[in-house]
């Protein structure tokens, strides 16, 4: 049983560009959450998707958007990249009524 | 607002016991998470406390006092592989979405 997978592993972009990150949840999970983790910090919640709808959102600008597909996989899109968007982006999946989230290995985004 | 405070770094000796404290002030509280994160890896779930008291899970135990806004993670019989960052996180919205602290980097030496 594969756990949470994310692609790509690493990504380098320049300011102003757009990026799409992808996540496949653990088998049996229907809820996907996205987090941003800067170096030396804890993960910060971006948003959560359930039944293809954004269920909750953290304190992130509209440049950050997402999508969930019928197979529960998800994408995170970031537009107009800033240097400060450089971070590890983590995807976590869970079952809607369970407290345990399983994290993927993350995508390391570097904005130059 | 949300404020979650834990020490930045701790060191301990292999075989010893270490306690990592976490204090929190949040608008709303439903439960408290502890996660372990090895360098360069994803966080892994350790515990989720809702009620006051100590919950034991093998070498790891987690304690919660809701009235004091305080929790700790207790690691016994430390092993070198326990060197990692330990993240305290609060579920303040009741939907199991954690708000993380900055994490405590634990270094275990021989």
mmCIF file of C-alpha atoms in Angstrom:
data_model
loop_
_atom_site.group_PDB
_atom_site.id
_atom_site.type_symbol
_atom_site.label_atom_id
_atom_site.label_comp_id
_atom_site.label_asym_id
_atom_site.label_seq_id
_atom_site.Cartn_x
_atom_site.Cartn_y
_atom_site.Cartn_z
ATOM 1 C CA UNK A 1 0.000 0.000 0.000
ATOM 2 C CA UNK A 2 1.641 3.211 -1.174
ATOM 3 C CA UNK A 3 1.620 6.089 1.211
ATOM 4 C CA UNK A 4 1.165 9.710 0.240
ATOM 5 C CA UNK A 5 3.148 10.582 -2.869
ATOM 6 C CA UNK A 6 4.107 14.005 -4.173
ATOM 7 C CA UNK A 7 5.668 15.251 -7.368
ATOM 8 C CA UNK A 8 8.012 16.698 -8.264
ATOM 9 C CA UNK A 9 10.593 16.224 -5.503
ATOM 10 C CA UNK A 10 12.427 19.441 -6.252
ATOM 11 C CA UNK A 11 11.595 22.445 -8.381
ATOM 12 C CA UNK A 12 13.390 25.657 -9.260
ATOM 13 C CA UNK A 13 11.421 28.636 -10.574
ATOM 14 C CA UNK A 14 12.001 32.351 -11.045
ATOM 15 C CA UNK A 15 10.001 35.221 -9.592
ATOM 16 C CA UNK A 16 6.705 35.834 -11.333
ATOM 17 C CA UNK A 17 6.364 32.317 -12.669
ATOM 18 C CA UNK A 18 3.595 29.872 -11.823
ATOM 19 C CA UNK A 19 3.979 26.385 -10.368
ATOM 20 C CA UNK A 20 1.781 23.301 -9.942
ATOM 21 C CA UNK A 21 2.517 20.664 -7.323
ATOM 22 C CA UNK A 22 0.788 17.293 -7.213
ATOM 23 C CA UNK A 23 -0.265 14.905 -4.479
ATOM 24 C CA UNK A 24 -1.763 11.422 -4.387
ATOM 25 C CA UNK A 25 -3.289 10.475 -1.050
ATOM 26 C CA UNK A 26 -2.878 7.245 0.835
ATOM 27 C CA UNK A 27 -5.274 4.517 -0.270
ATOM 28 C CA UNK A 28 -8.640 4.879 1.450
ATOM 29 C CA UNK A 29 -8.169 8.554 2.301
ATOM 30 C CA UNK A 30 -10.569 11.182 0.990
ATOM 31 C CA UNK A 31 -9.197 14.396 2.490
ATOM 32 C CA UNK A 32 -6.077 16.247 1.377
ATOM 33 C CA UNK A 33 -4.392 19.151 3.156
ATOM 34 C CA UNK A 34 -1.505 21.299 1.970
ATOM 35 C CA UNK A 35 1.165 22.911 4.154
ATOM 36 C CA UNK A 36 4.108 25.238 3.596
ATOM 37 C CA UNK A 37 7.202 24.665 5.723
ATOM 38 C CA UNK A 38 9.954 27.267 5.720
ATOM 39 C CA UNK A 39 13.391 26.287 6.974
ATOM 40 C CA UNK A 40 13.477 25.980 10.755
ATOM 41 C CA UNK A 41 9.730 26.491 11.096
ATOM 42 C CA UNK A 42 6.748 24.254 11.626
ATOM 43 C CA UNK A 43 4.390 23.559 8.715
ATOM 44 C CA UNK A 44 1.808 26.267 8.029
ATOM 45 C CA UNK A 45 -1.657 25.201 6.865
ATOM 46 C CA UNK A 46 -2.607 26.419 3.390
ATOM 47 C CA UNK A 47 -5.935 24.702 2.709
ATOM 48 C CA UNK A 48 -7.830 21.434 2.870
ATOM 49 C CA UNK A 49 -9.884 19.660 0.204
ATOM 50 C CA UNK A 50 -12.712 17.206 0.731
ATOM 51 C CA UNK A 51 -15.186 15.971 -1.879
ATOM 52 C CA UNK A 52 -13.481 18.192 -4.475
ATOM 53 C CA UNK A 53 -14.278 21.335 -2.471
ATOM 54 C CA UNK A 54 -11.992 23.611 -0.478
ATOM 55 C CA UNK A 55 -13.231 22.963 3.045
ATOM 56 C CA UNK A 56 -10.903 25.197 5.040
ATOM 57 C CA UNK A 57 -8.251 27.744 4.262
ATOM 58 C CA UNK A 58 -5.342 29.146 6.222
ATOM 59 C CA UNK A 59 -3.904 32.637 6.060
ATOM 60 C CA UNK A 60 -2.497 32.501 2.531
ATOM 61 C CA UNK A 61 -3.177 34.910 -0.357
ATOM 62 C CA UNK A 62 -5.310 34.084 -3.370
ATOM 63 C CA UNK A 63 -2.134 33.373 -5.345
ATOM 64 C CA UNK A 64 -2.354 29.969 -3.698
ATOM 65 C CA UNK A 65 -5.122 27.841 -5.170
ATOM 66 C CA UNK A 66 -5.889 24.183 -5.378
ATOM 67 C CA UNK A 67 -7.989 21.455 -6.780
ATOM 68 C CA UNK A 68 -9.077 17.956 -5.832
ATOM 69 C CA UNK A 69 -9.980 15.376 -8.444
ATOM 70 C CA UNK A 70 -12.600 12.610 -8.255
ATOM 71 C CA UNK A 71 -9.860 10.081 -7.423
ATOM 72 C CA UNK A 72 -8.981 12.272 -4.376
ATOM 73 C CA UNK A 73 -5.616 13.373 -5.761
ATOM 74 C CA UNK A 74 -4.895 17.065 -5.477
ATOM 75 C CA UNK A 75 -2.924 19.930 -6.973
ATOM 76 C CA UNK A 76 -1.534 23.082 -5.411
ATOM 77 C CA UNK A 77 -1.042 26.040 -7.744
ATOM 78 C CA UNK A 78 0.953 29.126 -6.878
ATOM 79 C CA UNK A 79 0.866 32.139 -9.201
ATOM 80 C CA UNK A 80 3.197 35.132 -9.433
ATOM 81 C CA UNK A 81 5.899 33.440 -7.382
ATOM 82 C CA UNK A 82 7.819 35.489 -4.818
ATOM 83 C CA UNK A 83 11.204 34.758 -3.284
ATOM 84 C CA UNK A 84 9.418 34.158 0.011
ATOM 85 C CA UNK A 85 7.493 31.253 -1.500
ATOM 86 C CA UNK A 86 10.665 29.171 -1.351
ATOM 87 C CA UNK A 87 9.841 26.358 1.062
ATOM 88 C CA UNK A 88 9.016 22.692 1.458
ATOM 89 C CA UNK A 89 5.411 22.052 0.414
ATOM 90 C CA UNK A 90 3.833 19.154 2.209
ATOM 91 C CA UNK A 91 0.687 17.299 1.330
ATOM 92 C CA UNK A 92 -1.140 15.290 4.004
ATOM 93 C CA UNK A 93 -4.039 12.915 3.584
ATOM 94 C CA UNK A 94 -6.569 11.589 6.051
ATOM 95 C CA UNK A 95 -10.048 10.173 6.372
ATOM 96 C CA UNK A 96 -12.566 12.911 6.969
ATOM 97 C CA UNK A 97 -13.431 11.900 10.525
ATOM 98 C CA UNK A 98 -10.002 10.779 11.719
ATOM 99 C CA UNK A 99 -7.380 12.846 13.547
ATOM 100 C CA UNK A 100 -4.261 11.259 12.052
ATOM 101 C CA UNK A 101 -2.822 12.865 8.957
ATOM 102 C CA UNK A 102 -0.213 11.072 6.866
ATOM 103 C CA UNK A 103 2.305 13.380 5.260
ATOM 104 C CA UNK A 104 4.006 12.967 1.921
ATOM 105 C CA UNK A 105 7.747 13.526 1.444
ATOM 106 C CA UNK A 106 7.168 17.060 0.189
ATOM 107 C CA UNK A 107 8.211 19.161 -2.779
ATOM 108 C CA UNK A 108 11.146 21.503 -2.253
ATOM 109 C CA UNK A 109 10.421 24.719 -4.176
ATOM 110 C CA UNK A 110 13.183 27.242 -4.753
ATOM 111 C CA UNK A 111 12.293 30.633 -6.223
ATOM 112 C CA UNK A 112 15.197 32.619 -7.658
ATOM 113 C CA UNK B 1 -4.611 34.604 17.740
ATOM 114 C CA UNK B 2 -2.520 31.513 18.050
ATOM 115 C CA UNK B 3 0.658 31.208 20.075
ATOM 116 C CA UNK B 4 2.434 27.881 20.496
ATOM 117 C CA UNK B 5 5.730 27.894 22.339
ATOM 118 C CA UNK B 6 8.326 25.140 22.668
ATOM 119 C CA UNK B 7 12.112 25.147 23.184
ATOM 120 C CA UNK B 8 14.171 25.505 20.032
ATOM 121 C CA UNK B 9 16.725 22.839 20.834
ATOM 122 C CA UNK B 10 17.435 20.168 23.428
ATOM 123 C CA UNK B 11 20.227 17.654 23.859
ATOM 124 C CA UNK B 12 20.168 14.361 25.737
ATOM 125 C CA UNK B 13 22.185 11.200 26.194
ATOM 126 C CA UNK B 14 21.388 7.821 24.692
ATOM 127 C CA UNK B 15 19.391 5.731 27.177
ATOM 128 C CA UNK B 16 18.168 8.747 29.136
ATOM 129 C CA UNK B 17 14.700 10.307 29.468
ATOM 130 C CA UNK B 18 13.818 13.691 27.975
ATOM 131 C CA UNK B 19 10.713 15.854 28.358
ATOM 132 C CA UNK B 20 9.798 18.358 25.643
ATOM 133 C CA UNK B 21 7.393 21.033 26.848
ATOM 134 C CA UNK B 22 4.824 22.959 24.858
ATOM 135 C CA UNK B 23 2.628 25.832 25.992
ATOM 136 C CA UNK B 24 -0.166 27.252 23.921
ATOM 137 C CA UNK B 25 -2.611 30.135 23.794
ATOM 138 C CA UNK B 26 -5.153 29.635 21.054
ATOM 139 C CA UNK B 27 -8.620 30.853 20.159
ATOM 140 C CA UNK B 28 -10.374 27.552 20.641
ATOM 141 C CA UNK B 29 -8.990 24.164 21.592
ATOM 142 C CA UNK B 30 -10.097 20.680 20.629
ATOM 143 C CA UNK B 31 -6.932 18.662 20.922
ATOM 144 C CA UNK B 32 -3.156 18.678 20.798
ATOM 145 C CA UNK B 33 -0.895 16.803 18.387
ATOM 146 C CA UNK B 34 2.711 15.741 18.609
ATOM 147 C CA UNK B 35 4.608 14.948 15.415
ATOM 148 C CA UNK B 36 8.162 13.743 14.819
ATOM 149 C CA UNK B 37 10.116 15.026 11.825
ATOM 150 C CA UNK B 38 13.543 13.718 10.863
ATOM 151 C CA UNK B 39 15.730 16.073 8.857
ATOM 152 C CA UNK B 40 14.683 16.146 5.223
ATOM 153 C CA UNK B 41 11.653 13.939 5.830
ATOM 154 C CA UNK B 42 7.911 14.369 6.326
ATOM 155 C CA UNK B 43 6.360 14.712 9.790
ATOM 156 C CA UNK B 44 4.971 11.511 11.281
ATOM 157 C CA UNK B 45 2.081 11.408 13.754
ATOM 158 C CA UNK B 46 2.934 10.505 17.348
ATOM 159 C CA UNK B 47 -0.133 11.376 19.432
ATOM 160 C CA UNK B 48 -3.336 13.356 19.771
ATOM 161 C CA UNK B 49 -4.527 14.333 23.267
ATOM 162 C CA UNK B 50 -8.046 15.555 23.931
ATOM 163 C CA UNK B 51 -8.474 14.897 27.639
ATOM 164 C CA UNK B 52 -6.231 15.927 30.540
ATOM 165 C CA UNK B 53 -3.696 13.376 31.621
ATOM 166 C CA UNK B 54 -0.931 11.143 30.391
ATOM 167 C CA UNK B 55 -1.213 8.809 27.417
ATOM 168 C CA UNK B 56 1.512 6.227 26.993
ATOM 169 C CA UNK B 57 2.509 4.642 23.728
ATOM 170 C CA UNK B 58 5.613 2.509 24.044
ATOM 171 C CA UNK B 59 8.685 4.644 24.747
ATOM 172 C CA UNK B 60 6.729 7.833 24.019
ATOM 173 C CA UNK B 61 4.130 9.434 26.313
ATOM 174 C CA UNK B 62 2.192 12.658 25.918
ATOM 175 C CA UNK B 63 0.618 14.744 28.674
ATOM 176 C CA UNK B 64 -2.029 17.439 28.455
ATOM 177 C CA UNK B 65 -3.361 20.017 30.894
ATOM 178 C CA UNK B 66 -6.121 22.018 29.196
ATOM 179 C CA UNK B 67 -6.560 24.409 32.124
ATOM 180 C CA UNK B 68 -2.872 25.344 32.039
ATOM 181 C CA UNK B 69 -2.505 25.369 28.240
ATOM 182 C CA UNK B 70 0.384 22.964 28.621
ATOM 183 C CA UNK B 71 1.558 19.701 27.147
ATOM 184 C CA UNK B 72 4.722 17.651 27.159
ATOM 185 C CA UNK B 73 6.155 14.771 25.202
ATOM 186 C CA UNK B 74 8.184 12.288 27.228
ATOM 187 C CA UNK B 75 10.709 10.076 25.480
ATOM 188 C CA UNK B 76 12.200 7.196 27.461
ATOM 189 C CA UNK B 77 15.232 4.988 26.771
ATOM 190 C CA UNK B 78 16.474 7.419 24.161
ATOM 191 C CA UNK B 79 18.020 6.022 21.020
ATOM 192 C CA UNK B 80 20.190 7.759 18.448
ATOM 193 C CA UNK B 81 17.365 7.470 15.923
ATOM 194 C CA UNK B 82 15.224 9.708 18.159
ATOM 195 C CA UNK B 83 17.322 12.677 17.026
ATOM 196 C CA UNK B 84 14.697 14.700 15.161
ATOM 197 C CA UNK B 85 12.464 17.733 15.378
ATOM 198 C CA UNK B 86 9.380 17.323 17.579
ATOM 199 C CA UNK B 87 6.421 19.451 16.589
ATOM 200 C CA UNK B 88 3.657 20.454 18.973
ATOM 201 C CA UNK B 89 0.422 21.405 17.184
ATOM 202 C CA UNK B 90 -3.016 22.515 18.331
ATOM 203 C CA UNK B 91 -6.346 21.578 16.749
ATOM 204 C CA UNK B 92 -8.299 24.728 17.496
ATOM 205 C CA UNK B 93 -11.063 24.396 14.932
ATOM 206 C CA UNK B 94 -12.289 20.919 15.685
ATOM 207 C CA UNK B 95 -11.502 19.590 12.233
ATOM 208 C CA UNK B 96 -8.202 17.897 13.078
ATOM 209 C CA UNK B 97 -6.197 20.568 11.244
ATOM 210 C CA UNK B 98 -3.061 21.235 13.287
ATOM 211 C CA UNK B 99 -1.568 24.657 13.889
ATOM 212 C CA UNK B 100 2.106 23.903 14.397
ATOM 213 C CA UNK B 101 4.696 25.427 16.668
ATOM 214 C CA UNK B 102 8.250 25.930 15.412
ATOM 215 C CA UNK B 103 9.368 22.554 16.671
ATOM 216 C CA UNK B 104 12.058 21.385 19.107
ATOM 217 C CA UNK B 105 15.225 19.961 17.626
ATOM 218 C CA UNK B 106 16.329 17.055 19.818
ATOM 219 C CA UNK B 107 19.917 15.866 19.559
ATOM 220 C CA UNK B 108 20.708 12.507 21.136
ATOM 221 C CA UNK B 109 24.405 11.830 21.693
ATOM 222 C CA UNK B 110 26.220 8.662 22.807
#
